[in-house]
Tab-separated table of C-alpha atoms in Angstrom:
chain	number	residue	atom	x	y	z
A	203	UNK	CA	10.285	10.375	-16.331
A	204	UNK	CA	9.455	6.941	-14.925
A	205	UNK	CA	6.039	5.295	-14.857
A	206	UNK	CA	5.243	2.368	-12.574
A	207	UNK	CA	2.930	-0.622	-12.904
A	208	UNK	CA	2.068	-3.114	-10.128
A	209	UNK	CA	3.632	-6.575	-10.290
A	210	UNK	CA	4.781	-9.323	-7.957
A	211	UNK	CA	3.358	-9.673	-4.450
A	212	UNK	CA	4.592	-6.684	-2.433
A	213	UNK	CA	3.953	-3.561	-4.538
A	214	UNK	CA	5.222	-1.333	-1.740
A	215	UNK	CA	5.958	1.638	-3.983
A	216	UNK	CA	2.564	1.277	-5.699
A	217	UNK	CA	0.851	1.513	-2.306
A	218	UNK	CA	2.515	4.900	-1.774
A	219	UNK	CA	1.290	6.014	-5.213
A	220	UNK	CA	-2.204	4.638	-4.409
A	221	UNK	CA	-1.974	2.694	-7.661
A	222	UNK	CA	-2.002	-1.010	-6.820
A	223	UNK	CA	-4.770	-1.394	-9.424
A	224	UNK	CA	-3.203	-1.651	-12.930
A	225	UNK	CA	-5.890	0.561	-14.500
A	226	UNK	CA	-5.227	3.349	-11.994
A	227	UNK	CA	-1.453	2.997	-12.535
A	228	UNK	CA	-1.899	3.302	-16.322
A	229	UNK	CA	-4.132	6.368	-15.903
A	230	UNK	CA	-1.420	8.102	-13.875
A	231	UNK	CA	1.014	7.580	-16.740
A	232	UNK	CA	-1.472	8.716	-19.397
A	233	UNK	CA	-2.279	11.923	-17.482
A	234	UNK	CA	1.468	12.764	-17.453
A	235	UNK	CA	1.318	14.485	-14.068
A	236	UNK	CA	4.849	14.385	-12.678
A	237	UNK	CA	6.789	14.998	-9.498
A	238	UNK	CA	10.410	14.634	-8.445
A	239	UNK	CA	11.195	12.125	-5.699
A	240	UNK	CA	14.130	11.344	-3.432
A	241	UNK	CA	16.311	8.272	-3.823
A	242	UNK	CA	18.617	6.509	-1.389
A	243	UNK	CA	22.306	6.162	-2.231
A	244	UNK	CA	24.074	3.142	-0.714
A	245	UNK	CA	27.848	3.268	-0.565
A	246	UNK	CA	29.673	0.000	0.105
A	247	UNK	CA	33.395	-0.716	0.346
A	248	UNK	CA	33.737	-1.413	-3.378
A	249	UNK	CA	30.409	-0.495	-4.958
A	250	UNK	CA	27.428	1.862	-4.971
A	251	UNK	CA	23.734	0.953	-5.170
A	252	UNK	CA	20.502	2.970	-5.190
A	253	UNK	CA	17.032	2.378	-3.728
A	254	UNK	CA	13.655	4.098	-3.943
A	255	UNK	CA	11.797	2.070	-1.315
A	256	UNK	CA	13.682	0.497	1.618
A	257	UNK	CA	16.993	-0.708	2.977
A	258	UNK	CA	16.645	-3.337	5.692
A	259	UNK	CA	19.130	-4.972	8.073
A	260	UNK	CA	18.569	-7.826	10.508
A	261	UNK	CA	15.254	-9.674	10.732
A	262	UNK	CA	13.738	-7.892	7.711
A	263	UNK	CA	16.446	-9.426	5.528
A	264	UNK	CA	16.138	-12.830	7.191
A	265	UNK	CA	12.385	-12.816	6.490
A	266	UNK	CA	12.973	-11.914	2.832
A	267	UNK	CA	15.494	-14.730	2.324
A	268	UNK	CA	13.217	-17.319	3.932
A	269	UNK	CA	10.154	-16.082	2.027
A	270	UNK	CA	12.017	-16.478	-1.276
A	271	UNK	CA	12.501	-20.157	-0.418
A	272	UNK	CA	8.753	-20.510	0.202
A	273	UNK	CA	7.389	-19.210	-3.100
A	274	UNK	CA	5.234	-22.337	-3.418
A	275	UNK	CA	3.113	-20.986	-0.529
A	276	UNK	CA	2.155	-17.873	-2.500
A	277	UNK	CA	1.641	-14.429	-0.979
A	278	UNK	CA	1.294	-15.904	2.541
A	279	UNK	CA	5.007	-16.662	2.550
A	280	UNK	CA	5.964	-13.274	4.040
A	281	UNK	CA	3.588	-13.706	6.989
A	282	UNK	CA	4.773	-17.273	7.586
A	283	UNK	CA	8.429	-16.244	7.366
A	284	UNK	CA	7.733	-13.376	9.778
A	285	UNK	CA	6.111	-15.757	12.294
A	286	UNK	CA	9.082	-18.105	12.042
A	287	UNK	CA	11.534	-15.337	12.960
A	288	UNK	CA	9.277	-13.972	15.689
A	289	UNK	CA	9.471	-17.357	17.427
A	290	UNK	CA	13.170	-17.668	16.610
A	291	UNK	CA	14.039	-14.122	17.636
A	292	UNK	CA	17.619	-13.178	16.866
A	293	UNK	CA	19.434	-9.989	17.783
A	294	UNK	CA	22.472	-8.448	16.139
A	295	UNK	CA	24.918	-5.865	17.366
A	296	UNK	CA	25.828	-2.839	15.285
A	297	UNK	CA	27.421	0.538	15.522
A	298	UNK	CA	25.511	3.191	13.618
A	299	UNK	CA	25.992	6.871	12.953
A	300	UNK	CA	22.773	8.750	12.214
A	301	UNK	CA	23.549	12.187	10.808
A	302	UNK	CA	26.124	13.303	13.410
A	303	UNK	CA	24.908	11.112	16.302
A	304	UNK	CA	26.868	7.934	16.994
A	305	UNK	CA	25.126	4.914	18.540
A	306	UNK	CA	27.841	2.545	19.678
A	307	UNK	CA	27.436	-1.224	19.491
A	308	UNK	CA	23.789	-1.642	20.503
A	309	UNK	CA	21.734	-4.765	19.828
A	310	UNK	CA	18.709	-4.599	17.534
A	311	UNK	CA	16.330	-7.079	15.944
A	312	UNK	CA	16.208	-4.984	12.798
A	313	UNK	CA	16.882	-1.543	11.378
A	314	UNK	CA	14.688	-0.411	8.493
A	315	UNK	CA	15.574	2.638	6.401
A	316	UNK	CA	12.575	3.895	4.423
A	317	UNK	CA	11.976	6.329	1.590
A	318	UNK	CA	8.311	5.255	1.372
A	319	UNK	CA	5.527	4.648	3.867
A	320	UNK	CA	4.938	1.081	2.770
A	321	UNK	CA	6.886	-2.131	2.685
A	322	UNK	CA	5.532	-5.390	1.230
A	323	UNK	CA	1.827	-6.317	1.333
A	324	UNK	CA	0.663	-2.863	2.400
A	325	UNK	CA	2.582	-2.671	5.674
A	326	UNK	CA	2.879	0.964	6.819
A	327	UNK	CA	6.371	0.548	8.220
A	328	UNK	CA	7.172	4.286	8.114
A	329	UNK	CA	3.826	6.122	8.387
A	330	UNK	CA	5.450	9.570	8.492
A	331	UNK	CA	7.554	9.056	5.345
A	332	UNK	CA	7.282	11.243	2.256
A	333	UNK	CA	9.018	10.392	-1.006
A	334	UNK	CA	9.997	14.002	-1.673
A	335	UNK	CA	10.867	15.531	1.730
A	336	UNK	CA	14.657	15.075	1.604
A	337	UNK	CA	14.672	12.712	4.599
A	338	UNK	CA	14.827	8.978	5.200
A	339	UNK	CA	12.685	7.465	7.956
A	340	UNK	CA	14.558	5.020	10.202
A	341	UNK	CA	12.828	2.367	12.313
A	342	UNK	CA	14.963	0.586	14.911
A	343	UNK	CA	13.503	-2.390	16.818
A	344	UNK	CA	15.241	-2.846	20.175
A	345	UNK	CA	16.504	-6.247	21.255
A	346	UNK	CA	14.800	-5.988	24.660
A	347	UNK	CA	11.361	-6.885	23.249
A	348	UNK	CA	10.103	-10.363	24.198
A	349	UNK	CA	8.768	-12.928	21.712
A	350	UNK	CA	5.209	-12.381	22.982
A	351	UNK	CA	5.525	-8.597	22.693
A	352	UNK	CA	6.989	-9.019	19.201
A	353	UNK	CA	4.060	-11.236	18.200
A	354	UNK	CA	1.627	-8.548	19.417
A	355	UNK	CA	3.600	-5.806	17.648
A	356	UNK	CA	3.725	-7.496	14.236
A	357	UNK	CA	0.060	-6.864	13.162
A	358	UNK	CA	0.371	-3.186	14.103
A	359	UNK	CA	2.796	-2.576	11.231
A	360	UNK	CA	-0.148	-2.712	8.794
A	361	UNK	CA	-1.676	0.433	10.337
A	362	UNK	CA	1.565	2.142	11.401
A	363	UNK	CA	0.598	1.881	15.081
A	364	UNK	CA	3.821	-0.021	15.841
A	365	UNK	CA	5.775	3.244	16.023
A	366	UNK	CA	4.065	4.012	19.350
A	367	UNK	CA	5.747	0.995	20.940
A	368	UNK	CA	8.457	1.706	23.554
A	369	UNK	CA	10.579	-0.893	21.743
A	370	UNK	CA	10.600	1.112	18.509
A	371	UNK	CA	12.833	4.105	17.789
A	372	UNK	CA	11.537	6.191	14.896
A	373	UNK	CA	13.893	8.797	13.460
A	374	UNK	CA	14.144	11.003	10.396
A	375	UNK	CA	17.598	11.767	9.020
A	376	UNK	CA	19.591	12.575	5.910
A	377	UNK	CA	22.234	9.874	6.304
A	378	UNK	CA	23.078	6.762	8.294
A	379	UNK	CA	26.124	4.508	8.462
A	380	UNK	CA	25.713	0.894	9.612
A	381	UNK	CA	28.791	-0.957	10.865
A	382	UNK	CA	27.602	-4.343	12.242
A	383	UNK	CA	29.929	-6.777	14.001
A	384	UNK	CA	29.557	-9.174	11.059
A	385	UNK	CA	29.231	-8.667	7.313
A	386	UNK	CA	25.481	-8.973	6.791
A	387	UNK	CA	23.317	-9.125	3.670
A	388	UNK	CA	20.830	-6.270	3.240
A	389	UNK	CA	17.262	-6.086	1.954
A	390	UNK	CA	17.446	-3.467	-0.818
A	391	UNK	CA	14.042	-2.761	-2.381
A	392	UNK	CA	13.016	-6.368	-1.801
A	393	UNK	CA	16.240	-7.988	-2.984
A	394	UNK	CA	18.737	-9.646	-0.668
A	395	UNK	CA	22.159	-8.418	-1.802
A	396	UNK	CA	25.398	-6.610	-0.894
A	397	UNK	CA	27.208	-6.763	2.430
A	398	UNK	CA	27.603	-4.315	5.284
A	399	UNK	CA	29.127	-1.949	6.285
A	400	UNK	CA	27.103	0.595	4.328
A	401	UNK	CA	26.572	4.337	4.254
A	402	UNK	CA	23.075	5.415	3.168
A	403	UNK	CA	22.272	8.997	2.217
A	404	UNK	CA	19.310	10.803	0.666
A	405	UNK	CA	19.610	12.419	-2.748
A	406	UNK	CA	16.680	14.874	-2.735
A	407	UNK	CA	14.266	15.034	-5.689
A	408	UNK	CA	16.631	13.144	-7.974
A	409	UNK	CA	14.242	11.402	-10.388
A	410	UNK	CA	10.942	12.367	-11.976
A	411	UNK	CA	7.944	10.009	-11.888
A	412	UNK	CA	4.333	9.976	-13.078
A	413	UNK	CA	1.986	10.176	-10.127
């Protein structure tokens, strides 16, 4: 059984556990109340990885890479990196297969695959997500959004209101395969690593945690 303590700047998983305060996190471990949670399995051409939080493609990875280069700014670096890519909006083309539905060669700004509600700094990227429901929540941001509309959309991710946007597709599924036109780095639980294509699937209630 795994226990978690907050650290770093994002603490996305700790937000889902409502334990961003270290004392609360320690109390959850001491009480020994447990539950089993889902994990995400990522299958690449020559390797396999696992995630408990998110898998991101497109702008969400670009933001992570830039933010890592701006550590001297502190926790503001994610917001600054996000603003940079909003004003330098880039789209990428990918084929994806979600469960049995194939989406052929559409352009997106990003695709975010979530096991948890939160991403870094308390953003409610996937407000309908549950860590033990056997599904991943998939957020696809369409390329047709303008820079101004993207700037207006960005703050809404903190409340989860962004999913009401006509430029957002919000899906729940058990598996997804991403086959972009180029080999792209992914954001895997806050680390930029591995290269597409990738097949992501849910392994239901695989590990036990204190909560």
